[in-house]
mmCIF file of C-alpha atoms in Angstrom:
data_model
loop_
_atom_site.group_PDB
_atom_site.id
_atom_site.type_symbol
_atom_site.label_atom_id
_atom_site.label_comp_id
_atom_site.label_asym_id
_atom_site.label_seq_id
_atom_site.Cartn_x
_atom_site.Cartn_y
_atom_site.Cartn_z
ATOM 1 C CA MET A 230 0.000 0.000 0.000
ATOM 2 C CA ILE A 231 2.918 2.319 0.722
ATOM 3 C CA GLN A 232 4.221 1.448 -2.746
ATOM 4 C CA GLY A 233 0.833 2.440 -4.176
ATOM 5 C CA LEU A 234 1.032 5.837 -2.485
ATOM 6 C CA TYR A 235 4.504 6.312 -3.927
ATOM 7 C CA LEU A 236 3.373 5.431 -7.447
ATOM 8 C CA SER A 237 0.361 7.733 -7.271
ATOM 9 C CA ALA A 238 2.549 10.569 -5.968
ATOM 10 C CA GLN A 239 4.962 9.972 -8.844
ATOM 11 C CA GLY A 240 2.103 10.100 -11.323
ATOM 12 C CA ALA A 241 0.753 13.332 -9.817
ATOM 13 C CA LYS A 242 4.186 14.954 -9.965
ATOM 14 C CA ALA A 243 4.680 13.892 -13.583
ATOM 15 C CA GLN A 244 1.327 15.349 -14.619
ATOM 16 C CA SER A 245 2.035 18.538 -12.668
ATOM 17 C CA ILE A 246 5.192 19.160 -14.724
ATOM 18 C CA ARG A 247 3.314 18.388 -17.917
ATOM 19 C CA MET A 248 0.561 20.864 -17.007
ATOM 20 C CA GLU A 249 3.149 23.584 -16.338
ATOM 21 C CA LEU A 250 4.671 23.063 -19.789
ATOM 22 C CA THR A 251 1.237 23.017 -21.446
ATOM 23 C CA ALA A 252 0.273 26.226 -19.638
ATOM 24 C CA ASN A 253 3.475 27.907 -20.844
ATOM 25 C CA ASN A 254 2.770 26.731 -24.400
ATOM 26 C CA LEU A 255 -0.699 28.239 -24.211
ATOM 27 C CA ALA A 256 0.645 31.511 -22.794
ATOM 28 C CA ASN A 257 2.914 31.805 -25.851
ATOM 29 C CA ALA A 258 0.296 30.996 -28.472
ATOM 30 C CA SER A 259 0.873 34.436 -30.025
ATOM 31 C CA THR A 260 4.643 34.705 -29.440
ATOM 32 C CA THR A 261 6.544 35.050 -32.721
ATOM 33 C CA GLY A 262 8.834 32.097 -33.432
ATOM 34 C CA PHE A 263 7.908 30.257 -30.225
ATOM 35 C CA LYS A 264 8.465 26.478 -30.143
ATOM 36 C CA ARG A 265 6.359 24.341 -27.819
ATOM 37 C CA ASP A 266 7.942 22.220 -25.085
ATOM 38 C CA LEU A 267 7.062 18.588 -24.454
ATOM 39 C CA ALA A 268 7.620 16.453 -21.359
ATOM 40 C CA ILE A 269 9.297 13.093 -22.051
ATOM 41 C CA TYR A 270 8.714 10.424 -19.424
ATOM 42 C CA GLN A 271 10.269 7.063 -18.666
ATOM 43 C CA VAL A 272 8.749 4.059 -16.925
ATOM 44 C CA ASP A 273 11.072 3.467 -13.987
ATOM 45 C CA GLN A 274 10.665 -0.304 -13.902
ATOM 46 C CA LEU A 275 11.639 -0.687 -17.564
ATOM 47 C CA PHE A 276 14.446 1.823 -17.227
ATOM 48 C CA GLN A 277 15.857 0.020 -14.188
ATOM 49 C CA ALA A 278 15.591 -3.319 -15.962
ATOM 50 C CA GLU A 279 17.513 -1.930 -18.938
ATOM 51 C CA GLN A 280 20.216 -0.704 -16.560
ATOM 52 C CA GLY A 281 20.315 -4.023 -14.692
ATOM 53 C CA ARG A 282 19.046 -2.411 -11.488
ATOM 54 C CA ALA A 283 15.502 -3.750 -11.258
ATOM 55 C CA GLU A 284 14.688 -4.974 -7.751
ATOM 56 C CA SER A 285 12.635 -8.062 -7.043
ATOM 57 C CA ASP A 286 9.862 -8.565 -4.553
ATOM 58 C CA PRO A 287 11.017 -11.487 -2.346
ATOM 59 C CA LYS A 288 7.418 -12.514 -1.632
ATOM 60 C CA SER A 289 6.265 -12.778 -5.218
ATOM 61 C CA GLY A 290 9.547 -13.232 -7.014
ATOM 62 C CA ARG A 291 8.494 -10.527 -9.443
ATOM 63 C CA GLU A 292 10.046 -7.160 -10.226
ATOM 64 C CA GLN A 293 8.666 -4.337 -8.131
ATOM 65 C CA ALA A 294 6.363 -2.061 -10.059
ATOM 66 C CA GLY A 295 7.877 1.293 -10.928
ATOM 67 C CA GLY A 296 6.215 4.578 -11.634
ATOM 68 C CA VAL A 297 6.956 7.217 -14.235
ATOM 69 C CA SER A 298 9.456 10.026 -13.949
ATOM 70 C CA LEU A 299 10.569 12.933 -16.096
ATOM 71 C CA ALA A 300 13.324 11.874 -18.502
ATOM 72 C CA ASP A 301 13.692 15.116 -20.447
ATOM 73 C CA ILE A 302 11.978 18.280 -21.652
ATOM 74 C CA ALA A 303 12.129 18.395 -25.440
ATOM 75 C CA THR A 304 11.332 21.250 -27.795
ATOM 76 C CA ASP A 305 9.289 20.721 -30.939
ATOM 77 C CA PHE A 306 11.217 22.603 -33.639
ATOM 78 C CA ALA A 307 8.657 22.046 -36.390
ATOM 79 C CA SER A 308 8.213 25.127 -38.584
ATOM 80 C CA GLY A 309 5.287 27.351 -37.709
ATOM 81 C CA GLU A 310 2.831 29.051 -40.027
ATOM 82 C CA LEU A 311 4.119 32.140 -41.849
ATOM 83 C CA GLN A 312 2.093 35.333 -41.704
ATOM 84 C CA GLU A 313 2.590 38.115 -44.225
ATOM 85 C CA THR A 314 3.273 41.542 -42.703
ATOM 86 C CA GLY A 315 4.852 43.440 -45.579
ATOM 87 C CA GLY A 316 7.468 44.924 -43.252
ATOM 88 C CA PRO A 317 10.902 45.156 -44.920
ATOM 89 C CA LEU A 318 12.631 44.143 -41.678
ATOM 90 C CA ASP A 319 10.218 41.324 -40.849
ATOM 91 C CA LEU A 320 11.894 38.032 -41.738
ATOM 92 C CA ALA A 321 10.841 34.410 -41.485
ATOM 93 C CA LEU A 322 12.654 31.166 -42.156
ATOM 94 C CA ASN A 323 11.355 28.283 -44.222
ATOM 95 C CA GLY A 324 13.044 25.091 -43.076
ATOM 96 C CA PRO A 325 15.097 23.976 -40.050
ATOM 97 C CA GLY A 326 17.404 26.974 -39.626
ATOM 98 C CA PHE A 327 18.061 29.896 -37.285
ATOM 99 C CA PHE A 328 19.244 33.476 -37.459
ATOM 100 C CA LYS A 329 22.566 33.837 -35.631
ATOM 101 C CA VAL A 330 22.555 36.811 -33.277
ATOM 102 C CA GLY A 331 24.798 38.288 -30.597
ATOM 103 C CA THR A 332 28.574 38.655 -30.717
ATOM 104 C CA VAL A 333 31.074 36.542 -32.653
ATOM 105 C CA ASP A 334 31.866 34.424 -29.583
ATOM 106 C CA GLU A 335 28.229 33.840 -28.665
ATOM 107 C CA LYS A 336 26.217 30.996 -30.148
ATOM 108 C CA LEU A 337 22.805 32.615 -29.846
ATOM 109 C CA LEU A 338 20.035 31.642 -32.240
ATOM 110 C CA THR A 339 16.485 32.771 -32.923
ATOM 111 C CA ARG A 340 13.641 32.269 -35.369
ATOM 112 C CA ASP A 341 11.942 35.473 -34.234
ATOM 113 C CA GLY A 342 12.488 37.657 -37.293
ATOM 114 C CA ARG A 343 11.118 40.902 -35.860
ATOM 115 C CA PHE A 344 14.172 43.075 -36.533
ATOM 116 C CA VAL A 345 14.694 46.816 -36.201
ATOM 117 C CA ILE A 346 17.535 49.290 -36.788
ATOM 118 C CA ASN A 347 19.040 50.759 -33.619
ATOM 119 C CA ALA A 348 20.518 54.231 -33.145
ATOM 120 C CA SER A 349 23.904 53.004 -34.381
ATOM 121 C CA GLY A 350 22.431 51.739 -37.641
ATOM 122 C CA GLU A 351 22.775 48.056 -36.698
ATOM 123 C CA LEU A 352 20.080 45.486 -37.389
ATOM 124 C CA VAL A 353 18.971 44.106 -34.005
ATOM 125 C CA THR A 354 16.196 41.976 -32.535
ATOM 126 C CA GLU A 355 13.121 43.980 -31.621
ATOM 127 C CA GLU A 356 12.605 42.320 -28.237
ATOM 128 C CA LYS A 357 16.079 42.561 -26.678
ATOM 129 C CA GLY A 358 18.129 44.629 -29.108
ATOM 130 C CA ILE A 359 20.610 41.835 -29.836
ATOM 131 C CA PRO A 360 22.708 42.454 -32.981
ATOM 132 C CA VAL A 361 21.930 40.237 -35.961
ATOM 133 C CA GLN A 362 25.106 38.660 -37.329
ATOM 134 C CA THR A 363 26.301 38.441 -40.916
ATOM 135 C CA THR A 364 28.229 35.492 -42.317
ATOM 136 C CA ASP A 365 31.541 37.117 -41.377
ATOM 137 C CA GLY A 366 30.446 37.411 -37.733
ATOM 138 C CA SER A 367 29.943 41.184 -37.692
ATOM 139 C CA PRO A 368 26.673 43.038 -37.088
ATOM 140 C CA LEU A 369 24.735 44.127 -40.157
ATOM 141 C CA PHE A 370 25.095 47.896 -40.561
ATOM 142 C CA ILE A 371 22.445 49.701 -42.595
ATOM 143 C CA PRO A 372 23.421 53.264 -43.622
ATOM 144 C CA PRO A 373 20.686 55.820 -42.969
ATOM 145 C CA GLU A 374 20.651 57.072 -46.561
ATOM 146 C CA VAL A 375 19.821 53.736 -48.211
ATOM 147 C CA GLN A 376 16.368 53.004 -49.628
ATOM 148 C CA GLU A 377 14.362 50.011 -50.855
ATOM 149 C CA LEU A 378 15.965 47.425 -48.613
ATOM 150 C CA GLN A 379 15.723 43.954 -50.133
ATOM 151 C CA ILE A 380 16.667 40.607 -48.581
ATOM 152 C CA SER A 381 16.925 37.571 -50.846
ATOM 153 C CA THR A 382 15.933 34.029 -49.953
ATOM 154 C CA GLU A 383 19.650 33.347 -49.328
ATOM 155 C CA GLY A 384 19.793 36.192 -46.796
ATOM 156 C CA VAL A 385 21.732 38.637 -49.010
ATOM 157 C CA VAL A 386 20.858 42.221 -48.053
ATOM 158 C CA THR A 387 20.938 44.951 -50.709
ATOM 159 C CA ALA A 388 19.577 48.478 -50.976
ATOM 160 C CA THR A 389 19.550 51.514 -53.248
ATOM 161 C CA ARG A 390 20.995 54.960 -52.674
ATOM 162 C CA PRO A 391 19.408 58.271 -53.750
ATOM 163 C CA ASN A 392 20.146 59.087 -57.383
ATOM 164 C CA ASP A 393 21.870 55.704 -57.854
ATOM 165 C CA PRO A 394 19.982 53.110 -59.935
ATOM 166 C CA GLY A 395 22.263 50.259 -58.881
ATOM 167 C CA ARG A 396 21.784 48.109 -55.807
ATOM 168 C CA VAL A 397 24.375 48.258 -53.026
ATOM 169 C CA PRO A 398 25.274 45.005 -51.183
ATOM 170 C CA LEU A 399 25.220 45.436 -47.399
ATOM 171 C CA GLY A 400 26.004 41.907 -46.251
ATOM 172 C CA ARG A 401 24.577 38.443 -45.890
ATOM 173 C CA LEU A 402 22.668 37.297 -42.834
ATOM 174 C CA ALA A 403 24.113 34.349 -40.945
ATOM 175 C CA VAL A 404 21.487 31.620 -41.260
ATOM 176 C CA VAL A 405 22.737 28.447 -39.597
ATOM 177 C CA GLN A 406 21.748 24.945 -38.590
ATOM 178 C CA PRO A 407 22.894 23.175 -35.392
ATOM 179 C CA ASP A 408 24.436 19.715 -35.628
ATOM 180 C CA ASP A 409 22.310 18.585 -32.663
ATOM 181 C CA PHE A 410 18.950 20.271 -32.028
ATOM 182 C CA SER A 411 18.647 18.562 -28.631
ATOM 183 C CA ARG A 412 21.614 20.615 -27.389
ATOM 184 C CA LEU A 413 19.890 23.948 -27.843
ATOM 185 C CA GLN A 414 19.222 25.636 -24.512
ATOM 186 C CA LYS A 415 16.122 27.797 -24.420
ATOM 187 C CA LEU A 416 16.643 31.354 -23.166
ATOM 188 C CA GLY A 417 13.245 32.933 -22.659
ATOM 189 C CA ASN A 418 10.582 32.214 -25.254
ATOM 190 C CA ASN A 419 12.334 32.403 -28.632
ATOM 191 C CA LEU A 420 16.096 32.670 -28.061
ATOM 192 C CA TYR A 421 18.486 29.712 -27.841
ATOM 193 C CA ARG A 422 22.079 29.111 -26.795
ATOM 194 C CA ALA A 423 23.754 26.402 -28.866
ATOM 195 C CA ASP A 424 26.012 23.895 -27.108
ATOM 196 C CA THR A 425 26.824 22.262 -30.426
ATOM 197 C CA GLU A 426 28.531 23.033 -33.705
ATOM 198 C CA LEU A 427 26.787 25.353 -36.156
ATOM 199 C CA ARG A 428 26.997 25.104 -39.936
ATOM 200 C CA PRO A 429 25.630 27.312 -42.719
ATOM 201 C CA ALA A 430 22.029 26.426 -43.531
ATOM 202 C CA GLY A 431 21.456 24.260 -46.576
ATOM 203 C CA LEU A 432 19.301 24.865 -49.617
ATOM 204 C CA GLU A 433 16.239 23.605 -47.729
ATOM 205 C CA VAL A 434 16.290 26.780 -45.619
ATOM 206 C CA SER A 435 15.203 30.086 -47.144
ATOM 207 C CA VAL A 436 14.604 33.616 -45.873
ATOM 208 C CA GLN A 437 11.196 35.201 -46.498
ATOM 209 C CA GLN A 438 11.128 38.996 -46.350
ATOM 210 C CA GLY A 439 7.894 40.595 -45.224
ATOM 211 C CA TYR A 440 6.779 37.547 -43.232
ATOM 212 C CA LEU A 441 6.917 36.409 -39.620
ATOM 213 C CA GLU A 442 6.774 32.869 -38.275
ATOM 214 C CA MET A 443 3.888 32.373 -35.894
ATOM 215 C CA SER A 444 4.004 30.373 -32.679
ATOM 216 C CA GLY A 445 4.280 26.600 -32.963
ATOM 217 C CA THR A 446 1.529 26.273 -30.349
ATOM 218 C CA LYS A 447 -1.932 25.122 -31.452
ATOM 219 C CA PRO A 448 -4.289 26.411 -28.722
ATOM 220 C CA VAL A 449 -6.984 23.773 -29.323
ATOM 221 C CA VAL A 450 -4.459 20.934 -29.021
ATOM 222 C CA GLU A 451 -2.911 22.439 -25.886
ATOM 223 C CA MET A 452 -6.328 22.940 -24.300
ATOM 224 C CA MET A 453 -7.240 19.316 -24.934
ATOM 225 C CA ASP A 454 -3.915 18.240 -23.432
ATOM 226 C CA MET A 455 -4.526 20.465 -20.421
ATOM 227 C CA ILE A 456 -7.948 18.902 -19.797
ATOM 228 C CA GLN A 457 -6.524 15.392 -20.117
ATOM 229 C CA ASN A 458 -3.573 16.215 -17.850
ATOM 230 C CA SER A 459 -5.887 17.711 -15.235
ATOM 231 C CA ARG A 460 -8.039 14.589 -15.180
ATOM 232 C CA VAL A 461 -5.050 12.272 -14.819
ATOM 233 C CA PHE A 462 -3.585 14.493 -12.094
ATOM 234 C CA GLU A 463 -6.912 14.481 -10.236
ATOM 235 C CA SER A 464 -7.128 10.690 -10.563
ATOM 236 C CA ASN A 465 -3.707 10.286 -8.977
ATOM 237 C CA ILE A 466 -4.649 12.604 -6.112
ATOM 238 C CA ASN A 467 -7.883 10.673 -5.526
ATOM 239 C CA LEU A 468 -5.944 7.388 -5.512
ATOM 240 C CA MET A 469 -3.574 8.810 -2.914
ATOM 241 C CA LYS A 470 -6.517 9.820 -0.728
ATOM 242 C CA LEU A 471 -8.132 6.393 -1.166
ATOM 243 C CA GLN A 472 -4.947 4.544 -0.243
ATOM 244 C CA ASP A 473 -4.326 6.835 2.699
ATOM 245 C CA ASP A 474 -7.875 6.241 3.999
ATOM 246 C CA SER A 475 -7.503 2.486 3.517
ATOM 247 C CA LEU A 476 -4.214 2.480 5.379
ATOM 248 C CA GLY A 477 -5.785 4.491 8.200
ATOM 249 C CA ARG A 478 -8.701 2.047 8.523
ATOM 250 C CA LEU A 479 -6.259 -0.883 8.555
ATOM 251 C CA LEU A 480 -4.257 0.667 11.375
ATOM 252 C CA GLN A 481 -7.426 1.368 13.354
ATOM 253 C CA THR A 482 -8.528 -2.258 12.954
ATOM 254 C CA MET A 483 -5.142 -3.535 14.102
ATOM 255 C CA ASN A 484 -5.138 -1.199 17.110
ATOM 256 C CA ALA A 485 -8.666 -2.313 18.056
ATOM 257 C CA ARG A 486 -7.432 -5.900 18.313
#
């Protein structure tokens, strides 16, 4: 019976973490470039058996039942829907790539393409003012006199100058892909630190000017998950109460004898 209480408590804890993640996903349903988080669980009994550490019940000769525990929190990096804005500094990525931002030594990535020009003429992220890197590792500088800013699908930035019909190249945005997506550490809602090697994005990744990538959260799906998680959590709590009451009645019976 004590084992049953333990298993129910484990189940309640697991569902509590899952509800927290689902709630955060829902809260970011309108956050540009947000990627939803998922809780990955493991069945302790199977995990212990795989590691050669499963314990046996001496009375039954069978392995003790294990509960579930959190194995990892994974991020779903599937591409979100693109929404047209028409803004010349609004950029979205088609495919599994990231904009590289920050300094040369920093491995900071984002898919939030809401960019602005700061007072120094550098292209920076709208939310935190982090410089957007070019392929040579320097910030992208946009002179104040340029006009008709264009960004190609390869990330090449060009513009025109007054009384000059030709286009002036300003640089190429650093669009990269990590070797291991699981080693991206989330910083806030749409910024990542990469603890892995980065390589230039392949042909399957393209830059879309005048678009923004919407959140990867689907509110209806998250709401359904939240309802299911709440019911499972409540079931585990009720089982704990039932087992606690049963244990109390057993102790009372034994004391009465």
